[in-house]
Amino acid sequence: MSRRLARQTALQILFEIDVGKNEAETALTFRLSEVTLEPRDSDFVRRVVLGVGEHIKELDQIIDTFAKDWRTDRMSNVDRNILRFAIFEICFMKEIDVKISINEAVELAKKFSDSASPKFINGILGAVVASLGDVVNDKES
């Protein structure tokens, strides 16, 4: 459960940065002071938030490629940040199984977005993983 709480916390911070235009360090410091996480989970949150920030243009290009008829700037703020987060995990966090990244993204969508979002998120992430092919398979080895 602690990793799920860490993911929820990371999503909230990404949302605050995206919508509230807050600085990453400020949002991280505030949100992490409001929640009780194990040190490794706090490190996970920090890694995800800073990593998404560092790779945001690449992540948005990937999303735009696979979100048919949707641009990231027209998506719901929650869905956009769930996708950024999950694609960052898939592409840059080799220690996390791809299936876990997808499942957790779908669970976040069920909790924080509308009823159509889990299917939308799952479809985009499935297409991303399929397109990565050997890269993802090498990661799982």
mmCIF file of N, CA and C in Angstrom:
data_model
loop_
_atom_site.group_PDB
_atom_site.id
_atom_site.type_symbol
_atom_site.label_atom_id
_atom_site.label_comp_id
_atom_site.label_asym_id
_atom_site.label_seq_id
_atom_site.Cartn_x
_atom_site.Cartn_y
_atom_site.Cartn_z
ATOM 1 N N MET A 1 0.820 -1.206 0.000
ATOM 2 C CA MET A 1 0.000 0.000 0.000
ATOM 3 C C MET A 1 0.861 1.265 0.000
ATOM 4 N N SER A 2 2.031 1.195 0.599
ATOM 5 C CA SER A 2 2.841 2.411 0.683
ATOM 6 C C SER A 2 3.294 2.893 -0.690
ATOM 7 N N ARG A 3 3.581 1.955 -1.612
ATOM 8 C CA ARG A 3 3.978 2.388 -2.961
ATOM 9 C C ARG A 3 2.785 3.007 -3.678
ATOM 10 N N ARG A 4 1.588 2.488 -3.453
ATOM 11 C CA ARG A 4 0.400 3.092 -4.064
ATOM 12 C C ARG A 4 0.199 4.509 -3.529
ATOM 13 N N LEU A 5 0.380 4.699 -2.230
ATOM 14 C CA LEU A 5 0.279 6.040 -1.652
ATOM 15 C C LEU A 5 1.363 6.949 -2.227
ATOM 16 N N ALA A 6 2.537 6.406 -2.445
ATOM 17 C CA ALA A 6 3.623 7.184 -3.058
ATOM 18 C C ALA A 6 3.232 7.620 -4.466
ATOM 19 N N ARG A 7 2.617 6.721 -5.224
ATOM 20 C CA ARG A 7 2.178 7.076 -6.578
ATOM 21 C C ARG A 7 1.093 8.156 -6.534
ATOM 22 N N GLN A 8 0.159 8.027 -5.616
ATOM 23 C CA GLN A 8 -0.885 9.046 -5.484
ATOM 24 C C GLN A 8 -0.270 10.398 -5.127
ATOM 25 N N THR A 9 0.694 10.372 -4.246
ATOM 26 C CA THR A 9 1.373 11.603 -3.843
ATOM 27 C C THR A 9 2.111 12.220 -5.023
ATOM 28 N N ALA A 10 2.812 11.388 -5.782
ATOM 29 C CA ALA A 10 3.528 11.887 -6.964
ATOM 30 C C ALA A 10 2.549 12.498 -7.961
ATOM 31 N N LEU A 11 1.413 11.837 -8.179
ATOM 32 C CA LEU A 11 0.407 12.375 -9.097
ATOM 33 C C LEU A 11 -0.096 13.731 -8.604
ATOM 34 N N GLN A 12 -0.365 13.849 -7.323
ATOM 35 C CA GLN A 12 -0.836 15.125 -6.778
ATOM 36 C C GLN A 12 0.201 16.226 -6.991
ATOM 37 N N ILE A 13 1.454 15.893 -6.795
ATOM 38 C CA ILE A 13 2.514 16.888 -6.982
ATOM 39 C C ILE A 13 2.625 17.275 -8.451
ATOM 40 N N LEU A 14 2.594 16.287 -9.340
ATOM 41 C CA LEU A 14 2.661 16.588 -10.776
ATOM 42 C C LEU A 14 1.491 17.474 -11.194
ATOM 43 N N PHE A 15 0.314 17.199 -10.649
ATOM 44 C CA PHE A 15 -0.869 18.006 -10.931
ATOM 45 C C PHE A 15 -0.657 19.442 -10.442
ATOM 46 N N GLU A 16 -0.137 19.599 -9.229
ATOM 47 C CA GLU A 16 0.111 20.936 -8.679
ATOM 48 C C GLU A 16 1.119 21.714 -9.525
ATOM 49 N N ILE A 17 2.123 21.018 -10.008
ATOM 50 C CA ILE A 17 3.132 21.667 -10.849
ATOM 51 C C ILE A 17 2.513 22.074 -12.177
ATOM 52 N N ASP A 18 1.731 21.174 -12.768
ATOM 53 C CA ASP A 18 1.143 21.393 -14.086
ATOM 54 C C ASP A 18 0.062 22.470 -14.054
ATOM 55 N N VAL A 19 -0.860 22.346 -13.139
ATOM 56 C CA VAL A 19 -2.020 23.234 -13.102
ATOM 57 C C VAL A 19 -1.739 24.498 -12.289
ATOM 58 N N GLY A 20 -1.112 24.327 -11.146
ATOM 59 C CA GLY A 20 -0.848 25.463 -10.270
ATOM 60 C C GLY A 20 0.416 26.214 -10.609
ATOM 61 N N LYS A 21 1.168 25.671 -11.560
ATOM 62 C CA LYS A 21 2.442 26.273 -11.983
ATOM 63 C C LYS A 21 3.408 26.433 -10.803
ATOM 64 N N ASN A 22 3.319 25.497 -9.851
ATOM 65 C CA ASN A 22 4.230 25.500 -8.709
ATOM 66 C C ASN A 22 5.588 24.950 -9.120
ATOM 67 N N GLU A 23 6.624 25.385 -8.441
ATOM 68 C CA GLU A 23 7.965 24.848 -8.660
ATOM 69 C C GLU A 23 8.016 23.429 -8.094
ATOM 70 N N ALA A 24 8.757 22.552 -8.751
ATOM 71 C CA ALA A 24 8.827 21.151 -8.340
ATOM 72 C C ALA A 24 9.307 21.003 -6.897
ATOM 73 N N GLU A 25 10.386 21.656 -6.545
ATOM 74 C CA GLU A 25 10.937 21.511 -5.188
ATOM 75 C C GLU A 25 9.964 22.017 -4.126
ATOM 76 N N THR A 26 9.282 23.112 -4.423
ATOM 77 C CA THR A 26 8.304 23.654 -3.477
ATOM 78 C C THR A 26 7.149 22.683 -3.292
ATOM 79 N N ALA A 27 6.625 22.169 -4.394
ATOM 80 C CA ALA A 27 5.511 21.224 -4.333
ATOM 81 C C ALA A 27 5.927 19.932 -3.632
ATOM 82 N N LEU A 28 7.121 19.445 -3.938
ATOM 83 C CA LEU A 28 7.627 18.235 -3.284
ATOM 84 C C LEU A 28 7.741 18.433 -1.776
ATOM 85 N N THR A 29 8.368 19.502 -1.375
ATOM 86 C CA THR A 29 8.572 19.765 0.052
ATOM 87 C C THR A 29 7.241 19.859 0.785
ATOM 88 N N PHE A 30 6.304 20.607 0.212
ATOM 89 C CA PHE A 30 5.005 20.772 0.860
ATOM 90 C C PHE A 30 4.254 19.448 0.943
ATOM 91 N N ARG A 31 4.089 18.777 -0.176
ATOM 92 C CA ARG A 31 3.273 17.560 -0.207
ATOM 93 C C ARG A 31 3.904 16.445 0.628
ATOM 94 N N LEU A 32 5.227 16.293 0.563
ATOM 95 C CA LEU A 32 5.876 15.237 1.347
ATOM 96 C C LEU A 32 5.796 15.512 2.848
ATOM 97 N N SER A 33 5.629 16.770 3.234
ATOM 98 C CA SER A 33 5.459 17.083 4.659
ATOM 99 C C SER A 33 4.040 16.770 5.132
ATOM 100 N N GLU A 34 3.123 16.611 4.196
ATOM 101 C CA GLU A 34 1.714 16.368 4.516
ATOM 102 C C GLU A 34 1.351 14.885 4.571
ATOM 103 N N VAL A 35 2.258 14.008 4.158
ATOM 104 C CA VAL A 35 1.952 12.584 4.073
ATOM 105 C C VAL A 35 3.069 11.794 4.761
ATOM 106 N N THR A 36 2.710 10.657 5.337
ATOM 107 C CA THR A 36 3.701 9.808 5.990
ATOM 108 C C THR A 36 4.086 8.677 5.046
ATOM 109 N N LEU A 37 5.316 8.738 4.566
ATOM 110 C CA LEU A 37 5.842 7.711 3.665
ATOM 111 C C LEU A 37 7.157 7.184 4.218
ATOM 112 N N GLU A 38 7.445 5.944 3.885
ATOM 113 C CA GLU A 38 8.765 5.386 4.181
ATOM 114 C C GLU A 38 9.795 6.174 3.375
ATOM 115 N N PRO A 39 11.028 6.266 3.855
ATOM 116 C CA PRO A 39 12.056 7.000 3.104
ATOM 117 C C PRO A 39 12.206 6.528 1.652
ATOM 118 N N ARG A 40 12.133 5.219 1.418
ATOM 119 C CA ARG A 40 12.282 4.735 0.035
ATOM 120 C C ARG A 40 11.115 5.191 -0.842
ATOM 121 N N ASP A 41 9.928 5.330 -0.251
ATOM 122 C CA ASP A 41 8.780 5.803 -1.023
ATOM 123 C C ASP A 41 8.865 7.308 -1.274
ATOM 124 N N SER A 42 9.382 8.051 -0.315
ATOM 125 C CA SER A 42 9.626 9.482 -0.543
ATOM 126 C C SER A 42 10.655 9.675 -1.652
ATOM 127 N N ASP A 43 11.686 8.831 -1.654
ATOM 128 C CA ASP A 43 12.695 8.883 -2.719
ATOM 129 C C ASP A 43 12.070 8.570 -4.075
ATOM 130 N N PHE A 44 11.153 7.594 -4.090
ATOM 131 C CA PHE A 44 10.439 7.236 -5.314
ATOM 132 C C PHE A 44 9.647 8.440 -5.833
ATOM 133 N N VAL A 45 8.913 9.103 -4.953
ATOM 134 C CA VAL A 45 8.120 10.277 -5.337
ATOM 135 C C VAL A 45 9.030 11.345 -5.936
ATOM 136 N N ARG A 46 10.121 11.624 -5.261
ATOM 137 C CA ARG A 46 11.070 12.643 -5.730
ATOM 138 C C ARG A 46 11.630 12.259 -7.101
ATOM 139 N N ARG A 47 12.000 11.002 -7.263
ATOM 140 C CA ARG A 47 12.563 10.545 -8.543
ATOM 141 C C ARG A 47 11.549 10.697 -9.675
ATOM 142 N N VAL A 48 10.311 10.314 -9.421
ATOM 143 C CA VAL A 48 9.274 10.415 -10.454
ATOM 144 C C VAL A 48 8.995 11.876 -10.803
ATOM 145 N N VAL A 49 8.774 12.700 -9.803
ATOM 146 C CA VAL A 49 8.419 14.100 -10.053
ATOM 147 C C VAL A 49 9.538 14.820 -10.800
ATOM 148 N N LEU A 50 10.760 14.674 -10.332
ATOM 149 C CA LEU A 50 11.879 15.350 -10.990
ATOM 150 C C LEU A 50 12.158 14.746 -12.367
ATOM 151 N N GLY A 51 11.993 13.431 -12.489
ATOM 152 C CA GLY A 51 12.209 12.769 -13.781
ATOM 153 C C GLY A 51 11.184 13.179 -14.825
ATOM 154 N N VAL A 52 9.919 13.249 -14.417
ATOM 155 C CA VAL A 52 8.886 13.709 -15.352
ATOM 156 C C VAL A 52 9.199 15.138 -15.780
ATOM 157 N N GLY A 53 9.581 15.975 -14.834
ATOM 158 C CA GLY A 53 9.932 17.356 -15.175
ATOM 159 C C GLY A 53 11.085 17.439 -16.155
ATOM 160 N N GLU A 54 12.080 16.604 -15.955
ATOM 161 C CA GLU A 54 13.252 16.603 -16.830
ATOM 162 C C GLU A 54 12.927 16.119 -18.241
ATOM 163 N N HIS A 55 11.991 15.183 -18.356
ATOM 164 C CA HIS A 55 11.690 14.551 -19.648
ATOM 165 C C HIS A 55 10.309 14.913 -20.185
ATOM 166 N N ILE A 56 9.726 15.991 -19.703
ATOM 167 C CA ILE A 56 8.332 16.290 -20.018
ATOM 168 C C ILE A 56 8.070 16.442 -21.521
ATOM 169 N N LYS A 57 8.972 17.064 -22.249
ATOM 170 C CA LYS A 57 8.754 17.236 -23.690
ATOM 171 C C LYS A 57 8.739 15.893 -24.401
ATOM 172 N N GLU A 58 9.660 15.014 -24.048
ATOM 173 C CA GLU A 58 9.687 13.677 -24.647
ATOM 174 C C GLU A 58 8.424 12.903 -24.292
ATOM 175 N N LEU A 59 8.025 12.968 -23.030
ATOM 176 C CA LEU A 59 6.837 12.247 -22.582
ATOM 177 C C LEU A 59 5.596 12.745 -23.314
ATOM 178 N N ASP A 60 5.459 14.060 -23.450
ATOM 179 C CA ASP A 60 4.306 14.613 -24.156
ATOM 180 C C ASP A 60 4.319 14.238 -25.636
ATOM 181 N N GLN A 61 5.485 14.161 -26.244
ATOM 182 C CA GLN A 61 5.566 13.722 -27.645
ATOM 183 C C GLN A 61 5.099 12.278 -27.778
ATOM 184 N N ILE A 62 5.489 11.433 -26.831
ATOM 185 C CA ILE A 62 5.041 10.036 -26.852
ATOM 186 C C ILE A 62 3.527 9.983 -26.703
ATOM 187 N N ILE A 63 2.995 10.733 -25.756
ATOM 188 C CA ILE A 63 1.541 10.747 -25.553
ATOM 189 C C ILE A 63 0.840 11.228 -26.817
ATOM 190 N N ASP A 64 1.311 12.322 -27.397
ATOM 191 C CA ASP A 64 0.690 12.851 -28.617
ATOM 192 C C ASP A 64 0.726 11.838 -29.758
ATOM 193 N N THR A 65 1.768 11.037 -29.821
ATOM 194 C CA THR A 65 1.883 10.023 -30.871
ATOM 195 C C THR A 65 0.802 8.954 -30.734
ATOM 196 N N PHE A 66 0.479 8.560 -29.513
ATOM 197 C CA PHE A 66 -0.418 7.423 -29.307
ATOM 198 C C PHE A 66 -1.838 7.798 -28.897
ATOM 199 N N ALA A 67 -2.081 9.021 -28.538
ATOM 200 C CA ALA A 67 -3.429 9.450 -28.163
ATOM 201 C C ALA A 67 -4.131 9.954 -29.421
ATOM 202 N N LYS A 68 -4.762 9.064 -30.116
ATOM 203 C CA LYS A 68 -5.427 9.400 -31.375
ATOM 204 C C LYS A 68 -6.442 10.521 -31.172
ATOM 205 N N ASP A 69 -6.308 11.556 -31.970
ATOM 206 C CA ASP A 69 -7.224 12.701 -31.945
ATOM 207 C C ASP A 69 -7.220 13.476 -30.626
ATOM 208 N N TRP A 70 -6.202 13.280 -29.805
ATOM 209 C CA TRP A 70 -6.067 14.022 -28.554
ATOM 210 C C TRP A 70 -4.655 14.573 -28.461
ATOM 211 N N ARG A 71 -4.547 15.833 -28.136
ATOM 212 C CA ARG A 71 -3.241 16.420 -27.832
ATOM 213 C C ARG A 71 -3.143 16.562 -26.319
ATOM 214 N N THR A 72 -1.942 16.500 -25.805
ATOM 215 C CA THR A 72 -1.784 16.577 -24.350
ATOM 216 C C THR A 72 -2.385 17.859 -23.775
ATOM 217 N N ASP A 73 -2.302 18.947 -24.507
ATOM 218 C CA ASP A 73 -2.831 20.210 -23.971
ATOM 219 C C ASP A 73 -4.355 20.257 -23.943
ATOM 220 N N ARG A 74 -5.018 19.273 -24.575
ATOM 221 C CA ARG A 74 -6.485 19.230 -24.570
ATOM 222 C C ARG A 74 -7.026 18.127 -23.664
ATOM 223 N N MET A 75 -6.148 17.315 -23.105
ATOM 224 C CA MET A 75 -6.561 16.227 -22.208
ATOM 225 C C MET A 75 -6.900 16.777 -20.830
ATOM 226 N N SER A 76 -7.608 15.953 -20.083
ATOM 227 C CA SER A 76 -7.817 16.328 -18.679
ATOM 228 C C SER A 76 -6.454 16.391 -17.997
ATOM 229 N N ASN A 77 -6.323 17.305 -17.072
ATOM 230 C CA ASN A 77 -5.056 17.476 -16.356
ATOM 231 C C ASN A 77 -4.642 16.201 -15.630
ATOM 232 N N VAL A 78 -5.606 15.515 -15.062
ATOM 233 C CA VAL A 78 -5.308 14.278 -14.338
ATOM 234 C C VAL A 78 -4.804 13.214 -15.302
ATOM 235 N N ASP A 79 -5.524 12.994 -16.405
ATOM 236 C CA ASP A 79 -5.118 11.966 -17.368
ATOM 237 C C ASP A 79 -3.735 12.253 -17.937
ATOM 238 N N ARG A 80 -3.487 13.498 -18.273
ATOM 239 C CA ARG A 80 -2.184 13.880 -18.831
ATOM 240 C C ARG A 80 -1.058 13.529 -17.860
ATOM 241 N N ASN A 81 -1.257 13.819 -16.592
ATOM 242 C CA ASN A 81 -0.204 13.561 -15.612
ATOM 243 C C ASN A 81 -0.078 12.087 -15.249
ATOM 244 N N ILE A 82 -1.170 11.353 -15.276
ATOM 245 C CA ILE A 82 -1.078 9.900 -15.096
ATOM 246 C C ILE A 82 -0.263 9.301 -16.237
ATOM 247 N N LEU A 83 -0.538 9.724 -17.462
ATOM 248 C CA LEU A 83 0.204 9.203 -18.616
ATOM 249 C C LEU A 83 1.682 9.579 -18.544
ATOM 250 N N ARG A 84 1.979 10.806 -18.207
ATOM 251 C CA ARG A 84 3.385 11.220 -18.080
ATOM 252 C C ARG A 84 4.102 10.338 -17.061
ATOM 253 N N PHE A 85 3.465 10.166 -15.934
ATOM 254 C CA PHE A 85 4.017 9.392 -14.830
ATOM 255 C C PHE A 85 4.272 7.948 -15.271
ATOM 256 N N ALA A 86 3.255 7.314 -15.845
ATOM 257 C CA ALA A 86 3.374 5.904 -16.233
ATOM 258 C C ALA A 86 4.402 5.705 -17.344
ATOM 259 N N ILE A 87 4.411 6.578 -18.322
ATOM 260 C CA ILE A 87 5.382 6.444 -19.416
ATOM 261 C C ILE A 87 6.793 6.689 -18.888
ATOM 262 N N PHE A 88 6.939 7.596 -17.948
ATOM 263 C CA PHE A 88 8.255 7.779 -17.322
ATOM 264 C C PHE A 88 8.695 6.483 -16.651
ATOM 265 N N GLU A 89 7.807 5.863 -15.880
ATOM 266 C CA GLU A 89 8.145 4.587 -15.233
ATOM 267 C C GLU A 89 8.539 3.541 -16.271
ATOM 268 N N ILE A 90 7.745 3.417 -17.324
ATOM 269 C CA ILE A 90 7.991 2.398 -18.348
ATOM 270 C C ILE A 90 9.331 2.623 -19.038
ATOM 271 N N CYS A 91 9.632 3.853 -19.358
ATOM 272 C CA CYS A 91 10.836 4.149 -20.142
ATOM 273 C C CYS A 91 12.104 4.324 -19.312
ATOM 274 N N PHE A 92 11.979 4.787 -18.083
ATOM 275 C CA PHE A 92 13.173 5.180 -17.329
ATOM 276 C C PHE A 92 13.387 4.453 -16.005
ATOM 277 N N MET A 93 12.412 3.696 -15.553
ATOM 278 C CA MET A 93 12.571 3.014 -14.264
ATOM 279 C C MET A 93 12.590 1.508 -14.499
ATOM 280 N N LYS A 94 13.733 1.021 -14.880
ATOM 281 C CA LYS A 94 13.894 -0.369 -15.288
ATOM 282 C C LYS A 94 13.520 -1.373 -14.202
ATOM 283 N N GLU A 95 13.597 -0.963 -12.953
ATOM 284 C CA GLU A 95 13.313 -1.890 -11.859
ATOM 285 C C GLU A 95 11.817 -2.144 -11.659
ATOM 286 N N ILE A 96 10.962 -1.385 -12.328
ATOM 287 C CA ILE A 96 9.512 -1.548 -12.170
ATOM 288 C C ILE A 96 8.956 -2.305 -13.368
ATOM 289 N N ASP A 97 8.249 -3.381 -13.090
ATOM 290 C CA ASP A 97 7.635 -4.185 -14.142
ATOM 291 C C ASP A 97 6.608 -3.341 -14.906
ATOM 292 N N VAL A 98 6.619 -3.465 -16.212
ATOM 293 C CA VAL A 98 5.717 -2.699 -17.078
ATOM 294 C C VAL A 98 4.255 -2.935 -16.705
ATOM 295 N N LYS A 99 3.907 -4.176 -16.405
ATOM 296 C CA LYS A 99 2.516 -4.493 -16.059
ATOM 297 C C LYS A 99 2.089 -3.755 -14.788
ATOM 298 N N ILE A 100 2.998 -3.624 -13.852
ATOM 299 C CA ILE A 100 2.686 -2.884 -12.621
ATOM 300 C C ILE A 100 2.469 -1.409 -12.941
ATOM 301 N N SER A 101 3.322 -0.842 -13.780
ATOM 302 C CA SER A 101 3.168 0.570 -14.156
ATOM 303 C C SER A 101 1.809 0.821 -14.793
ATOM 304 N N ILE A 102 1.411 -0.058 -15.710
ATOM 305 C CA ILE A 102 0.119 0.104 -16.386
ATOM 306 C C ILE A 102 -1.026 -0.070 -15.399
ATOM 307 N N ASN A 103 -0.979 -1.128 -14.597
ATOM 308 C CA ASN A 103 -2.048 -1.380 -13.638
ATOM 309 C C ASN A 103 -2.201 -0.220 -12.653
ATOM 310 N N GLU A 104 -1.101 0.275 -12.147
ATOM 311 C CA GLU A 104 -1.168 1.382 -11.192
ATOM 312 C C GLU A 104 -1.716 2.655 -11.846
ATOM 313 N N ALA A 105 -1.365 2.887 -13.103
ATOM 314 C CA ALA A 105 -1.901 4.048 -13.821
ATOM 315 C C ALA A 105 -3.416 3.928 -13.977
ATOM 316 N N VAL A 106 -3.881 2.737 -14.321
ATOM 317 C CA VAL A 106 -5.323 2.505 -14.466
ATOM 318 C C VAL A 106 -6.022 2.704 -13.116
ATOM 319 N N GLU A 107 -5.417 2.212 -12.045
ATOM 320 C CA GLU A 107 -6.004 2.391 -10.711
ATOM 321 C C GLU A 107 -6.064 3.870 -10.318
ATOM 322 N N LEU A 108 -5.023 4.623 -10.641
ATOM 323 C CA LEU A 108 -5.052 6.071 -10.376
ATOM 324 C C LEU A 108 -6.171 6.741 -11.171
ATOM 325 N N ALA A 109 -6.354 6.319 -12.417
ATOM 326 C CA ALA A 109 -7.422 6.887 -13.246
ATOM 327 C C ALA A 109 -8.793 6.560 -12.658
ATOM 328 N N LYS A 110 -8.971 5.339 -12.164
ATOM 329 C CA LYS A 110 -10.245 4.964 -11.541
ATOM 330 C C LYS A 110 -10.537 5.841 -10.324
ATOM 331 N N LYS A 111 -9.503 6.157 -9.580
ATOM 332 C CA LYS A 111 -9.688 6.912 -8.340
ATOM 333 C C LYS A 111 -9.826 8.414 -8.564
ATOM 334 N N PHE A 112 -9.063 8.961 -9.510
ATOM 335 C CA PHE A 112 -8.967 10.412 -9.622
ATOM 336 C C PHE A 112 -9.570 11.013 -10.889
ATOM 337 N N SER A 113 -10.010 10.193 -11.833
ATOM 338 C CA SER A 113 -10.513 10.747 -13.090
ATOM 339 C C SER A 113 -11.928 10.250 -13.354
ATOM 340 N N ASP A 114 -12.404 10.447 -14.579
ATOM 341 C CA ASP A 114 -13.779 10.049 -14.891
ATOM 342 C C ASP A 114 -13.844 8.591 -15.346
ATOM 343 N N SER A 115 -15.046 8.106 -15.585
ATOM 344 C CA SER A 115 -15.247 6.680 -15.859
ATOM 345 C C SER A 115 -14.633 6.208 -17.174
ATOM 346 N N ALA A 116 -14.415 7.101 -18.128
ATOM 347 C CA ALA A 116 -13.816 6.709 -19.410
ATOM 348 C C ALA A 116 -12.288 6.663 -19.346
ATOM 349 N N SER A 117 -11.720 7.287 -18.358
ATOM 350 C CA SER A 117 -10.262 7.434 -18.297
ATOM 351 C C SER A 117 -9.481 6.131 -18.143
ATOM 352 N N PRO A 118 -9.916 5.182 -17.307
ATOM 353 C CA PRO A 118 -9.113 3.957 -17.189
ATOM 354 C C PRO A 118 -8.894 3.253 -18.530
ATOM 355 N N LYS A 119 -9.935 3.166 -19.333
ATOM 356 C CA LYS A 119 -9.806 2.526 -20.648
ATOM 357 C C LYS A 119 -8.889 3.352 -21.559
ATOM 358 N N PHE A 120 -9.047 4.655 -21.544
ATOM 359 C CA PHE A 120 -8.223 5.569 -22.336
ATOM 360 C C PHE A 120 -6.744 5.420 -21.956
ATOM 361 N N ILE A 121 -6.463 5.462 -20.667
ATOM 362 C CA ILE A 121 -5.091 5.330 -20.155
ATOM 363 C C ILE A 121 -4.511 3.967 -20.536
ATOM 364 N N ASN A 122 -5.279 2.917 -20.304
ATOM 365 C CA ASN A 122 -4.824 1.560 -20.610
ATOM 366 C C ASN A 122 -4.513 1.413 -22.096
ATOM 367 N N GLY A 123 -5.359 1.957 -22.949
ATOM 368 C CA GLY A 123 -5.143 1.858 -24.393
ATOM 369 C C GLY A 123 -3.877 2.562 -24.840
ATOM 370 N N ILE A 124 -3.660 3.756 -24.347
ATOM 371 C CA ILE A 124 -2.452 4.499 -24.731
ATOM 372 C C ILE A 124 -1.203 3.792 -24.219
ATOM 373 N N LEU A 125 -1.226 3.374 -22.964
ATOM 374 C CA LEU A 125 -0.042 2.709 -22.411
ATOM 375 C C LEU A 125 0.228 1.378 -23.102
ATOM 376 N N GLY A 126 -0.832 0.648 -23.449
ATOM 377 C CA GLY A 126 -0.650 -0.597 -24.196
ATOM 378 C C GLY A 126 0.008 -0.349 -25.537
ATOM 379 N N ALA A 127 -0.414 0.707 -26.218
ATOM 380 C CA ALA A 127 0.183 1.050 -27.516
ATOM 381 C C ALA A 127 1.639 1.483 -27.358
ATOM 382 N N VAL A 128 1.928 2.226 -26.311
ATOM 383 C CA VAL A 128 3.312 2.652 -26.056
ATOM 384 C C VAL A 128 4.190 1.430 -25.838
ATOM 385 N N VAL A 129 3.744 0.524 -24.985
ATOM 386 C CA VAL A 129 4.530 -0.675 -24.687
ATOM 387 C C VAL A 129 4.712 -1.526 -25.936
ATOM 388 N N ALA A 130 3.649 -1.685 -26.722
ATOM 389 C CA ALA A 130 3.754 -2.476 -27.956
ATOM 390 C C ALA A 130 4.758 -1.855 -28.916
ATOM 391 N N SER A 131 4.786 -0.543 -28.991
ATOM 392 C CA SER A 131 5.707 0.120 -29.919
ATOM 393 C C SER A 131 7.153 0.037 -29.447
ATOM 394 N N LEU A 132 7.335 -0.057 -28.144
ATOM 395 C CA LEU A 132 8.695 -0.138 -27.610
ATOM 396 C C LEU A 132 9.298 -1.523 -27.804
ATOM 397 N N GLY A 133 8.454 -2.528 -27.886
ATOM 398 C CA GLY A 133 8.873 -3.891 -28.175
ATOM 399 C C GLY A 133 10.116 -4.354 -27.460
ATOM 400 N N ASP A 134 11.216 -4.425 -28.177
ATOM 401 C CA ASP A 134 12.460 -4.971 -27.647
ATOM 402 C C ASP A 134 12.990 -4.170 -26.469
ATOM 403 N N VAL A 135 12.775 -2.876 -26.468
ATOM 404 C CA VAL A 135 13.265 -2.042 -25.367
ATOM 405 C C VAL A 135 12.625 -2.488 -24.059
ATOM 406 N N VAL A 136 11.294 -2.680 -24.078
ATOM 407 C CA VAL A 136 10.583 -3.105 -22.877
ATOM 408 C C VAL A 136 10.951 -4.539 -22.530
ATOM 409 N N ASN A 137 11.055 -5.411 -23.537
ATOM 410 C CA ASN A 137 11.419 -6.797 -23.268
ATOM 411 C C ASN A 137 12.798 -6.893 -22.641
ATOM 412 N N ASP A 138 13.730 -6.074 -23.093
ATOM 413 C CA ASP A 138 15.069 -6.056 -22.505
ATOM 414 C C ASP A 138 15.006 -5.575 -21.059
ATOM 415 N N LYS A 139 14.134 -4.627 -20.796
ATOM 416 C CA LYS A 139 13.989 -4.085 -19.453
ATOM 417 C C LYS A 139 13.516 -5.169 -18.492
ATOM 418 N N GLU A 140 12.608 -6.033 -18.956
ATOM 419 C CA GLU A 140 12.034 -7.056 -18.101
ATOM 420 C C GLU A 140 12.988 -8.213 -17.858
ATOM 421 N N SER A 141 14.024 -8.339 -18.654
ATOM 422 C CA SER A 141 14.969 -9.452 -18.499
ATOM 423 C C SER A 141 15.842 -9.279 -17.288
#
